[in-house]
Short mmCIF file of C-alpha atoms and ligand atoms in Angstrom, two decimals:
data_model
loop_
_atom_site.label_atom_id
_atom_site.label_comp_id
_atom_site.label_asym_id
_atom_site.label_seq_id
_atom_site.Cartn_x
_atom_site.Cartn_y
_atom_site.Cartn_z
CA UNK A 1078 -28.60 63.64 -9.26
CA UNK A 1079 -31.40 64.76 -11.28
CA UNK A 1080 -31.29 67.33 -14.17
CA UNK A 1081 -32.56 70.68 -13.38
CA UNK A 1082 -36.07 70.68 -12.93
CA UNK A 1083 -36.08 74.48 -14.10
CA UNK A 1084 -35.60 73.27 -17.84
CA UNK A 1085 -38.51 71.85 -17.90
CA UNK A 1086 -40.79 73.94 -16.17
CA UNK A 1087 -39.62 76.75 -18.61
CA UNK A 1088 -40.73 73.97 -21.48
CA UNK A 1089 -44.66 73.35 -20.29
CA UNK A 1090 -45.17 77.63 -19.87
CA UNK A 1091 -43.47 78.31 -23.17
CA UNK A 1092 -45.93 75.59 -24.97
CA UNK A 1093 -49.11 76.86 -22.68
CA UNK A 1094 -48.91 80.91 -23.73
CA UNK A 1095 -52.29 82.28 -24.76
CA UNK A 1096 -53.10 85.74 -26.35
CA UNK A 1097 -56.19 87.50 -25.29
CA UNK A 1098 -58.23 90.23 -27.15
CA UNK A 1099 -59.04 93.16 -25.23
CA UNK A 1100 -62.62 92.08 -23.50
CA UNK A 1101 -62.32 88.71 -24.17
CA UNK A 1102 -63.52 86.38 -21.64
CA UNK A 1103 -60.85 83.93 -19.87
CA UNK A 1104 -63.58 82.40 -18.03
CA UNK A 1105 -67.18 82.61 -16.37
CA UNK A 1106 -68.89 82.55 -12.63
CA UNK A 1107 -70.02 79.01 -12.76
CA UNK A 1108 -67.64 77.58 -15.45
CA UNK A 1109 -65.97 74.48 -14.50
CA UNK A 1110 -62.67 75.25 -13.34
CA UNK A 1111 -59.66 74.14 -15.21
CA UNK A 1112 -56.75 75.88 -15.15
CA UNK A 1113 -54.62 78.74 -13.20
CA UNK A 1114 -53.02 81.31 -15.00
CA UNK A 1115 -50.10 83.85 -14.70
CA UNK A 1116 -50.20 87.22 -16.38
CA UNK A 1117 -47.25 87.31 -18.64
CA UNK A 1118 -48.55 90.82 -20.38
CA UNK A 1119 -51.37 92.75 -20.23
CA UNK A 1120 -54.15 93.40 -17.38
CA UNK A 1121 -57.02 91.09 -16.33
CA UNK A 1122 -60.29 92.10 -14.39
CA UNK A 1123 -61.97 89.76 -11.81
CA UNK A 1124 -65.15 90.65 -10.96
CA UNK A 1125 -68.43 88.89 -9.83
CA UNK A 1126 -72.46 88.79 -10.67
CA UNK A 1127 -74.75 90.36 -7.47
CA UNK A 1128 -78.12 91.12 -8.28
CA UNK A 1129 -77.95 90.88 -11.93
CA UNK A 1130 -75.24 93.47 -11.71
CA UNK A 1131 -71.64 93.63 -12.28
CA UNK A 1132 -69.43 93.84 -9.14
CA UNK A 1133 -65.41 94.41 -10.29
CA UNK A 1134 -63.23 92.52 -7.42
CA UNK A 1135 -59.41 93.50 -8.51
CA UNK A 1136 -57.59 94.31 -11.78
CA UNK A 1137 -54.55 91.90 -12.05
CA UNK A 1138 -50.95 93.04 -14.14
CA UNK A 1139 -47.99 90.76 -14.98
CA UNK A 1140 -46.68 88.09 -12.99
CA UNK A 1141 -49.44 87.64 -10.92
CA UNK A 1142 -51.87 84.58 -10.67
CA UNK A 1143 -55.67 84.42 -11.22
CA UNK A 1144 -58.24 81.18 -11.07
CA UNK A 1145 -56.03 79.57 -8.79
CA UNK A 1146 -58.51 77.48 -6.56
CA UNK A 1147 -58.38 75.17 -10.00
CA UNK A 1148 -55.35 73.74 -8.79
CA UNK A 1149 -57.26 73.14 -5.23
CA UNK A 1150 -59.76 70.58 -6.25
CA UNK A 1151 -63.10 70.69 -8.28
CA UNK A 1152 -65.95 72.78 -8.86
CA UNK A 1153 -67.24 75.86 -10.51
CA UNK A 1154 -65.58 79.26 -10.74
CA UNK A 1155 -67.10 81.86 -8.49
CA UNK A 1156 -65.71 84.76 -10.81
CA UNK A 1157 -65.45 86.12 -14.01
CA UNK A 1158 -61.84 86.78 -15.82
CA UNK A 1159 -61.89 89.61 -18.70
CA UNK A 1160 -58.96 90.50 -20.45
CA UNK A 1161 -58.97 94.42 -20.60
CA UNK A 1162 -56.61 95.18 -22.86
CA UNK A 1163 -54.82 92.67 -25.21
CA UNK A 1164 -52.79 90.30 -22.67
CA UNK A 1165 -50.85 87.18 -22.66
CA UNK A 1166 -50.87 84.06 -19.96
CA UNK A 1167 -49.49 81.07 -19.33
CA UNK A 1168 -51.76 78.33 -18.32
CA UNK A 1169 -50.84 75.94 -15.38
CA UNK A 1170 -52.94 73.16 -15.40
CA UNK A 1171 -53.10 71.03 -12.25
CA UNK A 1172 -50.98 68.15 -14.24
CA UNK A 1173 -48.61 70.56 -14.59
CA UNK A 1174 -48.19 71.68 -10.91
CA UNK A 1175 -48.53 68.04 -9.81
CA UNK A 1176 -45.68 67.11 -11.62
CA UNK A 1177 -43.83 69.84 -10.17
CA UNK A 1178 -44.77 69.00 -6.46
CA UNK A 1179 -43.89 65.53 -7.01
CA UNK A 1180 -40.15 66.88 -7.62
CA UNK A 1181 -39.80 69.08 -4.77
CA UNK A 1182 -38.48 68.82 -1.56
CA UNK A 1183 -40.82 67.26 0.33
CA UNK A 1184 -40.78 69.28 2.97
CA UNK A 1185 -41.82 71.87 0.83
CA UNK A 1186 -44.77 69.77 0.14
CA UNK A 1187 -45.58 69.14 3.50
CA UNK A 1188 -45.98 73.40 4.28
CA UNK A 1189 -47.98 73.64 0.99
CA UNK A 1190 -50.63 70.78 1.73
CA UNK A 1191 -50.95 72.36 5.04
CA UNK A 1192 -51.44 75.84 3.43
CA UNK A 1193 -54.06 74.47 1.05
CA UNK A 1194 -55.84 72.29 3.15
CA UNK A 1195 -56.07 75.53 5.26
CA UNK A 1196 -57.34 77.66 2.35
CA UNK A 1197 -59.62 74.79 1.84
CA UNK A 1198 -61.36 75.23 5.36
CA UNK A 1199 -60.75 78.77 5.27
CA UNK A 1200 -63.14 79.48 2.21
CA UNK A 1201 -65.76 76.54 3.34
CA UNK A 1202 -66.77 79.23 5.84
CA UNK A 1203 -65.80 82.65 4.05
CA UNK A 1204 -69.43 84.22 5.18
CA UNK A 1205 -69.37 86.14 1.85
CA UNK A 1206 -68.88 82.81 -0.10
CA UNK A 1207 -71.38 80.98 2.25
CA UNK A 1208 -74.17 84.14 1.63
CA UNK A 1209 -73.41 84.07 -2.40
CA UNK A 1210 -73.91 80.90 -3.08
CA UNK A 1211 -76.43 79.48 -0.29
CA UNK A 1212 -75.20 77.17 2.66
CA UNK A 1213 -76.31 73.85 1.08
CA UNK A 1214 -74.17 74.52 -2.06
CA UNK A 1215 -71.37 75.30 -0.79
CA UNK A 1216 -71.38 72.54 1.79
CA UNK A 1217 -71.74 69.92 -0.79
CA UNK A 1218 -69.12 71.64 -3.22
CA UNK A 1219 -66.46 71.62 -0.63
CA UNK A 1220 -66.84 68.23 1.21
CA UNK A 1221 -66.92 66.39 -2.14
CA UNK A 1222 -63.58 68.33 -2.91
CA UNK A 1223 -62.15 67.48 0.48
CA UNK A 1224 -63.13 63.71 1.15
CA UNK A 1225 -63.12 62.63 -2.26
CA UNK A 1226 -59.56 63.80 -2.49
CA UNK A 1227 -58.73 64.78 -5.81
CA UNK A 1228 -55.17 63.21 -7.70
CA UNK A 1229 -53.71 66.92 -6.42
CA UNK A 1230 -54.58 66.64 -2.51
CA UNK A 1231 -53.13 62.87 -3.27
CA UNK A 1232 -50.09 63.93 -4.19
CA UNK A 1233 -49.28 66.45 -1.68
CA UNK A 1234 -50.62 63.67 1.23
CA UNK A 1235 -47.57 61.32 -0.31
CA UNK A 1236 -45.16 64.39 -0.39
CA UNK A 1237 -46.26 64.68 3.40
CA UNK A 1238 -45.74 61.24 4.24
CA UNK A 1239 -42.53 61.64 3.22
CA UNK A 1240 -41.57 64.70 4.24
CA UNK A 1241 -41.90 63.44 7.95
CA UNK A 1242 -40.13 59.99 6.98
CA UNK A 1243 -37.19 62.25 5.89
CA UNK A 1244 -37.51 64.37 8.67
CA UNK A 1245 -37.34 61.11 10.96
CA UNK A 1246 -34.64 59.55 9.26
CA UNK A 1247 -32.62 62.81 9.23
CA UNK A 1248 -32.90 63.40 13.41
CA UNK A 1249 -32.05 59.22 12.94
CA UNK A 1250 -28.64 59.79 11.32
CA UNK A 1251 -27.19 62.63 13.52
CA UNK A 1252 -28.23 60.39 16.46
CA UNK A 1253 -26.29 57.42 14.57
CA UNK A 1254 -23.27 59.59 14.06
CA UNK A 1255 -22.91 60.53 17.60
CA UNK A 1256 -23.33 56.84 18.63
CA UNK A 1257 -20.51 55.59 15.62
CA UNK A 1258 -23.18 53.58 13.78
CA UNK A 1259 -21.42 54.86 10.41
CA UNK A 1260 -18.38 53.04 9.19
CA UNK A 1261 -16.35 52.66 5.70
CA UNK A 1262 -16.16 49.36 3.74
CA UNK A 1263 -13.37 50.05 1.07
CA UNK A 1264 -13.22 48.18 -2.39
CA UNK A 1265 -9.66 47.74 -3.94
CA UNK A 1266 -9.39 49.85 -6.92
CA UNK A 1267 -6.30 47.45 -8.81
CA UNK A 1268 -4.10 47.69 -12.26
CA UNK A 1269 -5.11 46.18 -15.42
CA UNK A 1270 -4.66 43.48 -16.47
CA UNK A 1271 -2.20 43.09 -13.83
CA UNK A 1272 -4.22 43.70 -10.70
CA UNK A 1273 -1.87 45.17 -8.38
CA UNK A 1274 -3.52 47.29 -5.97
CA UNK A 1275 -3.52 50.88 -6.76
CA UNK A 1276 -5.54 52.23 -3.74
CA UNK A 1277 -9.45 51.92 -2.50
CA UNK A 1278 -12.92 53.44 -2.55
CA UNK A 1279 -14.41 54.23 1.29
CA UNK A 1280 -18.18 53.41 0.49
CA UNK A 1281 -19.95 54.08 3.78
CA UNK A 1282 -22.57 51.90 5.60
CA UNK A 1283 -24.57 51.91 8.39
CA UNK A 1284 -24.46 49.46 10.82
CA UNK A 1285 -28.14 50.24 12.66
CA UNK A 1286 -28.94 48.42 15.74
CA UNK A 1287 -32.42 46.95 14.40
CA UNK A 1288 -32.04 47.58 10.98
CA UNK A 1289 -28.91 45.57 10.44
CA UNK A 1290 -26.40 47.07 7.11
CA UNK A 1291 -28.22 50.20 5.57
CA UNK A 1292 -26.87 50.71 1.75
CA UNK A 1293 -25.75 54.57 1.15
CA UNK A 1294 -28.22 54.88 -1.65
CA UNK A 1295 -30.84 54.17 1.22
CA UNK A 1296 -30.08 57.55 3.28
CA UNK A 1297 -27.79 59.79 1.38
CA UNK A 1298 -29.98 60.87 -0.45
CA UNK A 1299 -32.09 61.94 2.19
CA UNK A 1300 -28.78 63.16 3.59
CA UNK A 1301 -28.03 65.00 1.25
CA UNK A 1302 -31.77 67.32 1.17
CA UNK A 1303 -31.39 67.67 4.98
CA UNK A 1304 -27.71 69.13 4.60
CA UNK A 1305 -26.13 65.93 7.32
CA UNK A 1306 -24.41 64.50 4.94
CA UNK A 1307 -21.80 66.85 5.20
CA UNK A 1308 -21.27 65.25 8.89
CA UNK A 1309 -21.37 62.01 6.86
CA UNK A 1310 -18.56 62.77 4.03
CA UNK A 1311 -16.22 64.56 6.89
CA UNK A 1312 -16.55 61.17 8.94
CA UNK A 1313 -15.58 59.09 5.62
CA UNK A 1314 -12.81 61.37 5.29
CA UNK A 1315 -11.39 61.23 8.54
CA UNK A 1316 -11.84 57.10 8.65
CA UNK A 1317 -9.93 57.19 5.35
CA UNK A 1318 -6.81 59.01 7.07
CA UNK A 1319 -6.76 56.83 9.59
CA UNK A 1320 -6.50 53.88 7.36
CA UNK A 1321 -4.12 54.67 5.35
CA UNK A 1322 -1.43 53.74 7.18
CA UNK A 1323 -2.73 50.86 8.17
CA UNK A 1324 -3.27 49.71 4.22
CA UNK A 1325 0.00 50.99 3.34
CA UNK A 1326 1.98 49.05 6.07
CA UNK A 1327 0.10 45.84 5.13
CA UNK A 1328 1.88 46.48 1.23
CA UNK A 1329 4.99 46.33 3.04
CA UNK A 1330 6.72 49.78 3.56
CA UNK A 1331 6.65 52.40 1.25
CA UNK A 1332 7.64 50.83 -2.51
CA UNK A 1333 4.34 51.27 -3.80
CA UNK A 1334 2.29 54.29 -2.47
CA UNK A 1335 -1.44 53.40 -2.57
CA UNK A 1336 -4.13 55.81 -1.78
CA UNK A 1337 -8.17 55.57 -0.66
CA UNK A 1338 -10.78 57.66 -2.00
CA UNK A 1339 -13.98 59.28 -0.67
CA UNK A 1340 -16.95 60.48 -1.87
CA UNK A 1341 -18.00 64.56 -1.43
CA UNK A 1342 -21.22 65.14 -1.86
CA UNK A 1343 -21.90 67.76 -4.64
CA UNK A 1344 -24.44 69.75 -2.28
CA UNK A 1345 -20.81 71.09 -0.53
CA UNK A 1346 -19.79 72.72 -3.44
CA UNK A 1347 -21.58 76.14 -2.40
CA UNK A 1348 -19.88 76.35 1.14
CA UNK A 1349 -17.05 79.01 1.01
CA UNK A 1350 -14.85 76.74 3.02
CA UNK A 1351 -14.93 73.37 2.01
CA UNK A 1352 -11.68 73.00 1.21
CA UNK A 1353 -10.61 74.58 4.62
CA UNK A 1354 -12.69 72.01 6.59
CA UNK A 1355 -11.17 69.08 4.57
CA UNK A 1356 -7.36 70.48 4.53
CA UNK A 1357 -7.70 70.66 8.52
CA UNK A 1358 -9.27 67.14 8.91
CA UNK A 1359 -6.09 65.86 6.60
CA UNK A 1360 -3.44 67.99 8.35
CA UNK A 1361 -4.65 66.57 11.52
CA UNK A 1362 -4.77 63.51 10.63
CA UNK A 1363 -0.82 63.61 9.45
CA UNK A 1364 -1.48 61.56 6.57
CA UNK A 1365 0.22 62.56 3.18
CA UNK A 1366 -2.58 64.46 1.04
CA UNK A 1367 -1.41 62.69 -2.02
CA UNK A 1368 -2.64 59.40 -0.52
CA UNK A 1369 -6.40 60.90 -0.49
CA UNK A 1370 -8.58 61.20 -3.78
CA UNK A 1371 -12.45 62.81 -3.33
CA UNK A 1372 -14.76 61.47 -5.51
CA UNK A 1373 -16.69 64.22 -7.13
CA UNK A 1374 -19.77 63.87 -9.97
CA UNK A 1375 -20.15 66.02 -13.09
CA UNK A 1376 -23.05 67.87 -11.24
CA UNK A 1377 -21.35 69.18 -8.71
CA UNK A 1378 -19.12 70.78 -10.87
CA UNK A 1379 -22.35 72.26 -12.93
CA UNK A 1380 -24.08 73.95 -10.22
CA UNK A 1381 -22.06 77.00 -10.64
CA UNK A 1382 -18.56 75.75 -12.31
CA UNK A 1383 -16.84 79.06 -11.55
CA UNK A 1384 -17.12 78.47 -7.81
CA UNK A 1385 -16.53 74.32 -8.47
CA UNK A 1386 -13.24 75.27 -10.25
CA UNK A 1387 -11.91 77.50 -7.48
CA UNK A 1388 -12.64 75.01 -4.59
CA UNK A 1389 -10.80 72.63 -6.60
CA UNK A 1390 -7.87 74.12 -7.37
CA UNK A 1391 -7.87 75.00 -3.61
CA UNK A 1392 -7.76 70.94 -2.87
CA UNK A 1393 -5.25 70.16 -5.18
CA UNK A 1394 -3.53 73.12 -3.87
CA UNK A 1395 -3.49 70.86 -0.75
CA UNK A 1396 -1.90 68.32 -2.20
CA UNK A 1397 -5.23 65.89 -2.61
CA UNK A 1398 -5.95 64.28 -5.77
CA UNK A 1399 -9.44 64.94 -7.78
CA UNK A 1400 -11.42 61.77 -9.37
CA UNK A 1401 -14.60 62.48 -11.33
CA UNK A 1402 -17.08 60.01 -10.72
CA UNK A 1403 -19.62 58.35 -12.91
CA UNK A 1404 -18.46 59.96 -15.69
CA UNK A 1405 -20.15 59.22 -18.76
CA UNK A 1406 -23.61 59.28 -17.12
CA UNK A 1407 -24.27 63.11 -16.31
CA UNK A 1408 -23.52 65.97 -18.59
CA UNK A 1409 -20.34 64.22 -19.91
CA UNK A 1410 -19.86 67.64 -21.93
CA UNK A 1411 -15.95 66.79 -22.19
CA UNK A 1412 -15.10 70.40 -23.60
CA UNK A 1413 -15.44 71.58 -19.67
CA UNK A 1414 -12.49 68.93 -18.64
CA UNK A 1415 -9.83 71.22 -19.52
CA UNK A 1416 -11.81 73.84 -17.33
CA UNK A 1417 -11.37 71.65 -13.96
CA UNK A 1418 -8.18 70.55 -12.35
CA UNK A 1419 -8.81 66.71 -12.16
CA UNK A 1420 -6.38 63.80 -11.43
CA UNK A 1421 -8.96 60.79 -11.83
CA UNK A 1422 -11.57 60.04 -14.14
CA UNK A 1423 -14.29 57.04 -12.88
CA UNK A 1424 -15.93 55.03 -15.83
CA UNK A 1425 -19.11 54.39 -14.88
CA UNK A 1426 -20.36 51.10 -14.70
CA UNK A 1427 -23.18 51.36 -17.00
CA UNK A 1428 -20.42 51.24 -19.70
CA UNK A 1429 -18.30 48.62 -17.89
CA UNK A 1430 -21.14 46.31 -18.10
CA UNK A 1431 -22.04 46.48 -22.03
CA UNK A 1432 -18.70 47.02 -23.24
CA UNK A 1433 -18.97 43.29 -25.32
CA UNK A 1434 -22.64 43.38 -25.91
CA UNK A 1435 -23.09 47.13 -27.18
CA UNK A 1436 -20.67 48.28 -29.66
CA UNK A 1437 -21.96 52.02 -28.34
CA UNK A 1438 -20.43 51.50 -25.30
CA UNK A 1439 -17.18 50.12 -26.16
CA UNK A 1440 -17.03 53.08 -28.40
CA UNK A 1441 -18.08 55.64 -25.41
CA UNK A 1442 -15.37 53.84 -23.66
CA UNK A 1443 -12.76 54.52 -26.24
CA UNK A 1444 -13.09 57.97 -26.52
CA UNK A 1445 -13.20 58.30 -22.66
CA UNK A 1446 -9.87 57.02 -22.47
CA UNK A 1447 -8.15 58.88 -25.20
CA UNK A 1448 -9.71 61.86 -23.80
CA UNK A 1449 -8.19 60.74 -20.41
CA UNK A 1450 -5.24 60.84 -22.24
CA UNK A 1451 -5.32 63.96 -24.10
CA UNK A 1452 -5.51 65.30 -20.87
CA UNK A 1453 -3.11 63.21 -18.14
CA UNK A 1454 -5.82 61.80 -16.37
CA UNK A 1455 -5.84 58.41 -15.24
CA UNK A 1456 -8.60 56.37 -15.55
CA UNK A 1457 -10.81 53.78 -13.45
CA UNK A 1458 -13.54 51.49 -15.01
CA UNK A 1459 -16.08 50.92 -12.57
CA UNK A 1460 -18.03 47.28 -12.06
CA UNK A 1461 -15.94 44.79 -13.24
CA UNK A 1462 -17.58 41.43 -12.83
CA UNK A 1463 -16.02 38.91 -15.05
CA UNK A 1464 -12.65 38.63 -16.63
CA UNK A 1465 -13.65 39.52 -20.09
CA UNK A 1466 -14.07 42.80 -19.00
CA UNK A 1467 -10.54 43.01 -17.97
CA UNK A 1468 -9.40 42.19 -21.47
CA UNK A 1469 -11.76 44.41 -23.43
CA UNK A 1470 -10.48 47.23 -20.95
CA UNK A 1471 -6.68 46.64 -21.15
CA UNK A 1472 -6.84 46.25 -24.93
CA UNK A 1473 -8.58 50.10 -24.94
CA UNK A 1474 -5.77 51.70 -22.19
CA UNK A 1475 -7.52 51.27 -19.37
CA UNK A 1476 -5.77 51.54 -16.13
CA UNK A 1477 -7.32 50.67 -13.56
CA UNK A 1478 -10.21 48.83 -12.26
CA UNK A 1479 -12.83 48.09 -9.34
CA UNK A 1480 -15.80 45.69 -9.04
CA UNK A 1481 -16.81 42.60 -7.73
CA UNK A 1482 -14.45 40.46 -9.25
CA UNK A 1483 -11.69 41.45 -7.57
CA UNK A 1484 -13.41 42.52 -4.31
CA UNK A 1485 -16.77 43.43 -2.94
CA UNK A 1486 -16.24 46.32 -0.66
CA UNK A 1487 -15.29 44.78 2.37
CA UNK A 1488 -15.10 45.73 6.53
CA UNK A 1489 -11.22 47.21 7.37
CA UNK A 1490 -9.91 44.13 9.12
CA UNK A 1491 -11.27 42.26 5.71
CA UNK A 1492 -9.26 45.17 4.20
CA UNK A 1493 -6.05 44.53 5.44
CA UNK A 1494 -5.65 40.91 5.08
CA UNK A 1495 -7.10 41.40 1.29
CA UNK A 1496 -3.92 43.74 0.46
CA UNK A 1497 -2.12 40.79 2.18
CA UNK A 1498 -2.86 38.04 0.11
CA UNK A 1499 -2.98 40.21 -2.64
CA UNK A 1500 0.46 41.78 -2.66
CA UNK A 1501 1.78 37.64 -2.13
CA UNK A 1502 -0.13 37.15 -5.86
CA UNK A 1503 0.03 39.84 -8.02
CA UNK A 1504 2.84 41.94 -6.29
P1 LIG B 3002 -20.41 55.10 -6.28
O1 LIG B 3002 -19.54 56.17 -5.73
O2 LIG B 3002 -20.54 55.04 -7.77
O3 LIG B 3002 -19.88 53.75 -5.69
C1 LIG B 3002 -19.82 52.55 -6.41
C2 LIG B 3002 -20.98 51.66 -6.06
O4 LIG B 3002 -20.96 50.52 -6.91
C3 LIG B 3002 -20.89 51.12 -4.62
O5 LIG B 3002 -22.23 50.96 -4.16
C4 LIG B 3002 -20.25 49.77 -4.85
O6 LIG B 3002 -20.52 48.85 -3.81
C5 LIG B 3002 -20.90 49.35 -6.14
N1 LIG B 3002 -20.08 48.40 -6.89
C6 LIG B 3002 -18.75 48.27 -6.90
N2 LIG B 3002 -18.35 47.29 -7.73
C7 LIG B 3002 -19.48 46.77 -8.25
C8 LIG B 3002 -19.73 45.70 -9.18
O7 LIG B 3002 -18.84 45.03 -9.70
N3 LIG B 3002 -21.03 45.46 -9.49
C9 LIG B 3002 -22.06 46.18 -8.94
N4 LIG B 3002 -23.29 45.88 -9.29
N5 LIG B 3002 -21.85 47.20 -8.06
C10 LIG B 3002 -20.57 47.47 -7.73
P2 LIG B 3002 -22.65 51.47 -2.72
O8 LIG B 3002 -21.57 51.19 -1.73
O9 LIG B 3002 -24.01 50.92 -2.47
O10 LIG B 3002 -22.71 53.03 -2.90
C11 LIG B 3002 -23.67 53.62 -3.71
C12 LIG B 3002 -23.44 55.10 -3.86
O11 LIG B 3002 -23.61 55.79 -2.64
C13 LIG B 3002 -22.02 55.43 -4.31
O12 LIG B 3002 -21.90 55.24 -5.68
C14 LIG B 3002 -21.94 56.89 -3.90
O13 LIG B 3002 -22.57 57.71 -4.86
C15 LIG B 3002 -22.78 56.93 -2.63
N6 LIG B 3002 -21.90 56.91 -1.47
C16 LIG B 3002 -21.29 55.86 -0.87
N7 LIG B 3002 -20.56 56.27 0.20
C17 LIG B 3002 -20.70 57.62 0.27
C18 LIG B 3002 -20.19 58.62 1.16
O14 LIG B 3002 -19.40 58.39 2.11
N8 LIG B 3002 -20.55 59.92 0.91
C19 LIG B 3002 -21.38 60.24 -0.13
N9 LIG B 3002 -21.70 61.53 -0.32
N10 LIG B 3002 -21.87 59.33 -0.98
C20 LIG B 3002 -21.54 58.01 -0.79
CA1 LIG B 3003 -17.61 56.91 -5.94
CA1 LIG B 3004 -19.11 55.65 -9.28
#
């Protein structure tokens, strides 16, 4: 997930604040535009040239916007901006706002190109615009803005394009779930060193019709800005009761209790009854709630941690087991662990990968697990490829581990004879 984009934006109007003199001039009819501003203090008059004379249009206060049509496209300001007492704005240049755009919700990108591109029209034949500054003019002014397509009008035709791709793909995956296109693979999560198989990871797919296998990364994303992929993590969680059994009887009765784990989305974390939707699907399912982990990230928890903290203390109250995911690549503040009831901390693979090449990550690595320890938690290193890695972790108290060199993620069937063959080896 991506940090807040509200730190930033905070950043660019902080460093863009300007202080006016009373009657200074922010800008002329017939300048070249450049920038929008807000009114952070202070009051602003707008007002235009007819017949040599001048006409006042509006006095602006605080928090509202003036020179706007900046951010449309180019061409020459039809007013003029006077500061009338001493006032402060922030400037928003168009870089500014098309960075911003380019990090919203498409969809929200979609409505504002459509607004603009009306405003656009709209003002090419305003009659009062069209009888200030001639017919020709204006003509010329606004087609150049409009075909030529400035970077802005770019950007917002991309943010379209995929608005409606999302908006596609998101009618595509509801369809998909009615018509069971969306199943698990699960990927052994095993001891170290001695690789007996502590439980697995449900990693979904889709199996589309012409598509073939679509990755997660591929649509959950998109899932998760259209709000299905609550349908999505509900299936997961329902496939991974109904598995259980079936994994646990292929380790031969009950010696050795192994669980599954599922990802939850972190956009859940603001419905009141999350962990009343996921208790139900669990009860019904009649599998023992200690047998099922959710995967949660670090965001998740941030959004608003008071509400995070209650919902899980509900699901352990259930008798489900909490791993935190990733860890190591979000926020990673580790004062907060103590806040959250967790069972399971996830080393993220980033780590896993350079722990012999980059002495910064075997150190990262260390701490994570002594902190795991501090605080009870177990811990699971992430992307294991090569036996080295197994060492390195052991040596630092790592428990557990998942990655390719013990198993890709594989289809249930695959699943079950896997916890076959590997019970026979490694017990
Ligand atoms: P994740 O939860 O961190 O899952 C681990 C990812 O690493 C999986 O990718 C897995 O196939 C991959 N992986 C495991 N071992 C190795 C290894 O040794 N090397 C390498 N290079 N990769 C390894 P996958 O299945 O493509 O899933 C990607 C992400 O999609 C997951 O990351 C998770 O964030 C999300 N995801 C998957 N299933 C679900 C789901 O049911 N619900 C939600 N909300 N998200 C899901
Ligand atoms: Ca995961
Ligand atoms: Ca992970």
């Amino acid at each position: 997930m991506k940090t807040s984009p509200g730190h930033d934006f905070k950043l660019n109007f902080h460093q863009l604040r300007t202080s006016y003199a009373k009657d200074a001039v922010i800008f002329r009819e017939s300048d070249p535009r450049d920038n929008a501003y807000i009114i952070e203090k202070g009051e602003v008059e707008i007002s235009t040239q007819r017949g040599g004379k001048k006409v006042p249009l509006v006095r602006l206060g605080p928090g509202e916007v003036f020179g706007e049509t900046a951010l449309m496209g180019p061409g020459r300001r039809s007013a003029t901006a006077i500061a009338t007492e001493a006032t402060e704005v922030f400037t928003i240049s168009p870089d500014i706002l098309r960075g911003r755009i380019m990090d919203m919700d498409p969809l929200v990108g979609l409505l504002m190109s459509l607004l603009i591109n009306r405003y656009r029209r709209w003002r090419y034949v305003s009659p009062d615009d069209a009888a200030k500054a001639g017919p020709v003019q204006r003509e010329e002014e606004n087609l150049s803005a409009v075909e030529h397509g400035d970077a802005f009008m770019q950007d917002l035709n991309r943010q379209k394009e995929t608005a409606l791709a999302e908006l596609r793909m998101a009618q595509e995956i509801t369809r998909a779930i009615e018509n069971n296109q969306f199943v698990p693979h699960i990927q052994p999560i095993v001891s170290l060193p001695e690789r007996k198989i502590a439980g697995f990871e449900a990693l979904i797919r889709w199996h589309h019709p012409e598509k073939g296998l679509i990755p997660p990364l591929e649509f959950i994303p998109i899932a998760e800005r259209t709000q299905v992929v609550w349908d999505l993590d509900m299936l997961m969680l329902k496939r991974a009761c109904e598995i259980v059994p079936k994994l646990q009887n292929e380790m031969g009765g009950d010696n050795r209790r192994l669980y599954v784990s599922v990802n939850l989305s972190g956009v859940h974390f603001d419905s009141e009854d999350l962990s009343g939707r996921i208790g139900g699907i669990v009860k019904e399912s009649g599998v023992d709630p200690s047998q099922i982990v959710l995967e949660i990230t670090e965001s998740a928890l941030m959004g608003d941690p008071a509400v995070a903290s209650t919902v899980l203390k509900d699901i352990r109250a259930l008798g489900l087991r909490i791993a935190l995911d990733d860890f190591g690549t979000g926020y990673s503040s580790l004062g907060y662990l103590h806040r959250f009831s967790i069972d399971i901390l996830k080393i993220d693979r980033a780590f896993v990968q350079e722990i012999q090449s980059n002495k910064k990550s075997l150190d990262i690595v260390r701490a994570i697990v002594s902190l795991a320890k501090t605080f009870d938690l177990s811990i699971v290193a992430e992307g294991i490829e090569n036996e080295n890695e197994i060492s390195a972790l052991a040596a630092l108290g790592c428990d557990c581990g998942q990655g390719y060199l013990f198993s890709k993620p594989l289809p249930a069937d695959e699943a079950l004879a896997f916890v076959r063959e590997s019970v026979k080896k490694y017990g």
